[in-house]
């Protein structure tokens, strides 16, 4: 990751060279320039089933956290039987998109199969079960993850340790043992303890603070503290920054790991404005402290937020609405990260993708990008995902690159801008094996295209839509 000092220089250079670009810069570009993480939780099923979601995830975020796929009830449902299929998928997708991955989570009282929680094991056997789980899972992802939430939600509200099966059976020593096992299995991952209701100063965060200070002084390999930040509307703790600072002063990283700001539904424009203020307050508190590595939202769209099913009557907690449109909270994050206040507009571009010619194993596609907005699209760049394993073999009228399923074409030097009401055409030859389905979601300069062009009369056509 970039250091913040270097990042400031990089951002200044970016602003000088292309002042207009900041207007629609995606969050991840702004976060990269500041040397911080802007992450989102995600689920394998969301990426697989929802191309528009998947495009926005890879366009806007430089980090992801698998929301459930790395938890014990998924990875070791029965003793000694490990399964990482969905987690591997999320990690592979993140890798293809150049995103860091936060592993979540190894030792927790929740989403823990009953064979562990109600197995009646003694201390030695439970410790051995815990070590085996950590060693197997961390080794499996060895070298691929930025960080691990090694222990999750270990505290009671009064700052004492939660009476989980871990504490109850093994005692406080389970904490140090968990970190040691994780470090031994992957020396490259940052090891975190993660919790909720520890964002501001208070009894619970004092308990966490005293624990991590003790662990550090004992040489236990702990690198960071995760503040989940599942917040209520208008209730960002005023001591958030001070709290982040005291953990950083211990020589630890701090990350905001699961940010959302819930409200009583339905939302109103007043509530959404307050929510934007809250998101900005959290982002700014992190940016203000060297050592706060970034912010992750607990999924970025209300379409997939965990809030409504967990807190009945509450919702609208994320920066995008249920139709994947950015809310004021998105704009607030973008602005806090140094962007201008304009959110991506959903309807200013349209893309027509036409397979013009097809033969066994190969095809030629023509791609037309139209500017249906009122301002020029400068230095255009188009991104889309293949869903049939196709590969671009040769392209024209632009620079074509492919990473995994994700394809990017950037403007050729002689045709960089698309004036309002005009279009550009580009194309490529590709290969496929079994099938050649057309991509269904396209993003121009990070903006998902909404409008449609009339289909052409050629072999196959896909028009972009949201
Ligand atoms: C949540 C997931 O988002 C839900 O899909 C699941 O049903 C329950 O867990 N704190 C955490 C996360 O550390 O793992 C939780 O995720 C949200 C609260």
mmCIF file of N, CA, C and O and ligand atoms in Angstrom, residues 43 67-68 71 104-105 108 111 152-153 194 196 228 230 258 298 306 310, ligand 1:
data_model
loop_
_atom_site.group_PDB
_atom_site.id
_atom_site.type_symbol
_atom_site.label_atom_id
_atom_site.label_comp_id
_atom_site.label_asym_id
_atom_site.label_seq_id
_atom_site.Cartn_x
_atom_site.Cartn_y
_atom_site.Cartn_z
ATOM 1 N N UNK A 43 -20.534 -11.161 -1.036
ATOM 2 C CA UNK A 43 -20.784 -12.599 -0.984
ATOM 3 C C UNK A 43 -20.564 -13.191 -2.372
ATOM 4 O O UNK A 43 -20.859 -12.538 -3.389
ATOM 5 N N UNK A 67 -18.207 -11.914 3.195
ATOM 6 C CA UNK A 67 -19.141 -11.669 4.298
ATOM 7 C C UNK A 67 -19.410 -12.888 5.162
ATOM 8 O O UNK A 67 -19.638 -12.763 6.373
ATOM 9 N N UNK A 68 -19.425 -14.057 4.577
ATOM 10 C CA UNK A 68 -19.706 -15.287 5.327
ATOM 11 C C UNK A 68 -18.786 -16.444 4.971
ATOM 12 O O UNK A 68 -18.694 -17.417 5.725
ATOM 13 N N UNK A 71 -16.156 -18.082 7.406
ATOM 14 C CA UNK A 71 -16.544 -18.372 8.790
ATOM 15 C C UNK A 71 -16.560 -19.884 9.044
ATOM 16 O O UNK A 71 -16.697 -20.683 8.118
ATOM 17 N N UNK A 104 -12.086 -13.046 7.115
ATOM 18 C CA UNK A 104 -13.053 -12.837 8.202
ATOM 19 C C UNK A 104 -13.877 -14.106 8.382
ATOM 20 O O UNK A 104 -14.601 -14.443 7.464
ATOM 21 N N UNK A 105 -13.805 -14.801 9.443
ATOM 22 C CA UNK A 105 -13.025 -14.600 10.652
ATOM 23 C C UNK A 105 -12.702 -15.955 11.227
ATOM 24 O O UNK A 105 -13.440 -16.913 10.959
ATOM 25 N N UNK A 108 -14.646 -17.129 16.689
ATOM 26 C CA UNK A 108 -15.834 -16.325 16.978
ATOM 27 C C UNK A 108 -16.834 -17.226 17.685
ATOM 28 O O UNK A 108 -16.833 -18.439 17.463
ATOM 29 N N UNK A 111 -21.909 -18.151 14.276
ATOM 30 C CA UNK A 111 -21.680 -18.918 13.041
ATOM 31 C C UNK A 111 -20.612 -19.986 13.276
ATOM 32 O O UNK A 111 -19.726 -20.208 12.450
ATOM 33 N N UNK A 152 -12.947 -12.475 16.708
ATOM 34 C CA UNK A 152 -14.062 -11.555 16.478
ATOM 35 C C UNK A 152 -14.965 -11.495 17.708
ATOM 36 O O UNK A 152 -15.315 -12.537 18.274
ATOM 37 N N UNK A 153 -15.308 -10.284 18.113
ATOM 38 C CA UNK A 153 -16.344 -10.062 19.134
ATOM 39 C C UNK A 153 -16.073 -10.803 20.438
ATOM 40 O O UNK A 153 -16.929 -11.513 20.950
ATOM 41 N N UNK A 194 -11.157 -7.904 16.236
ATOM 42 C CA UNK A 194 -12.232 -7.113 15.631
ATOM 43 C C UNK A 194 -13.443 -7.122 16.574
ATOM 44 O O UNK A 194 -13.750 -8.150 17.179
ATOM 45 N N UNK A 196 -17.444 -4.841 17.836
ATOM 46 C CA UNK A 196 -18.428 -3.778 17.622
ATOM 47 C C UNK A 196 -18.659 -3.027 18.924
ATOM 48 O O UNK A 196 -18.299 -3.507 19.999
ATOM 49 N N UNK A 228 -15.697 -2.399 14.025
ATOM 50 C CA UNK A 228 -16.716 -2.779 13.031
ATOM 51 C C UNK A 228 -17.516 -1.577 12.536
ATOM 52 O O UNK A 228 -17.745 -1.415 11.349
ATOM 53 N N UNK A 230 -20.893 -0.763 13.084
ATOM 54 C CA UNK A 230 -22.313 -0.900 12.724
ATOM 55 C C UNK A 230 -23.048 0.172 13.522
ATOM 56 O O UNK A 230 -23.395 -0.040 14.688
ATOM 57 N N UNK A 258 -16.482 -2.785 9.167
ATOM 58 C CA UNK A 258 -17.831 -3.236 8.767
ATOM 59 C C UNK A 258 -18.830 -2.086 8.778
ATOM 60 O O UNK A 258 -19.981 -2.248 9.196
ATOM 61 N N UNK A 298 -20.067 -2.661 5.111
ATOM 62 C CA UNK A 298 -20.559 -4.051 5.224
ATOM 63 C C UNK A 298 -21.606 -4.320 4.133
ATOM 64 O O UNK A 298 -22.782 -4.387 4.363
ATOM 65 N N UNK A 306 -27.229 -6.732 5.379
ATOM 66 C CA UNK A 306 -27.712 -7.684 6.394
ATOM 67 C C UNK A 306 -28.680 -7.033 7.372
ATOM 68 O O UNK A 306 -29.332 -7.712 8.149
ATOM 69 N N UNK A 310 -31.812 -8.511 10.197
ATOM 70 C CA UNK A 310 -31.279 -8.664 11.559
ATOM 71 C C UNK A 310 -31.922 -7.688 12.537
ATOM 72 O O UNK A 310 -32.114 -8.002 13.711
HETATM 73 C C1 LIG B 1 -23.229 -11.008 9.172
HETATM 74 C C2 LIG B 1 -23.491 -11.319 7.708
HETATM 75 O O1 LIG B 1 -23.494 -10.131 6.972
HETATM 76 C C3 LIG B 1 -24.814 -12.025 7.549
HETATM 77 O O2 LIG B 1 -25.021 -12.457 6.215
HETATM 78 C C4 LIG B 1 -24.876 -13.249 8.476
HETATM 79 O O3 LIG B 1 -26.154 -13.830 8.406
HETATM 80 C C5 LIG B 1 -24.577 -12.828 9.893
HETATM 81 O O4 LIG B 1 -23.326 -12.181 9.951
HETATM 82 N N1 LIG B 1 -20.427 -8.615 12.707
HETATM 83 C C6 LIG B 1 -19.593 -9.441 11.973
HETATM 84 C C7 LIG B 1 -20.057 -10.006 10.683
HETATM 85 O O5 LIG B 1 -18.423 -9.610 12.341
HETATM 86 O O6 LIG B 1 -19.499 -11.276 10.443
HETATM 87 C C8 LIG B 1 -21.563 -10.086 10.629
HETATM 88 O O7 LIG B 1 -21.926 -10.489 9.317
HETATM 89 C C9 LIG B 1 -22.180 -8.768 10.985
HETATM 90 C C10 LIG B 1 -21.810 -8.369 12.398
#
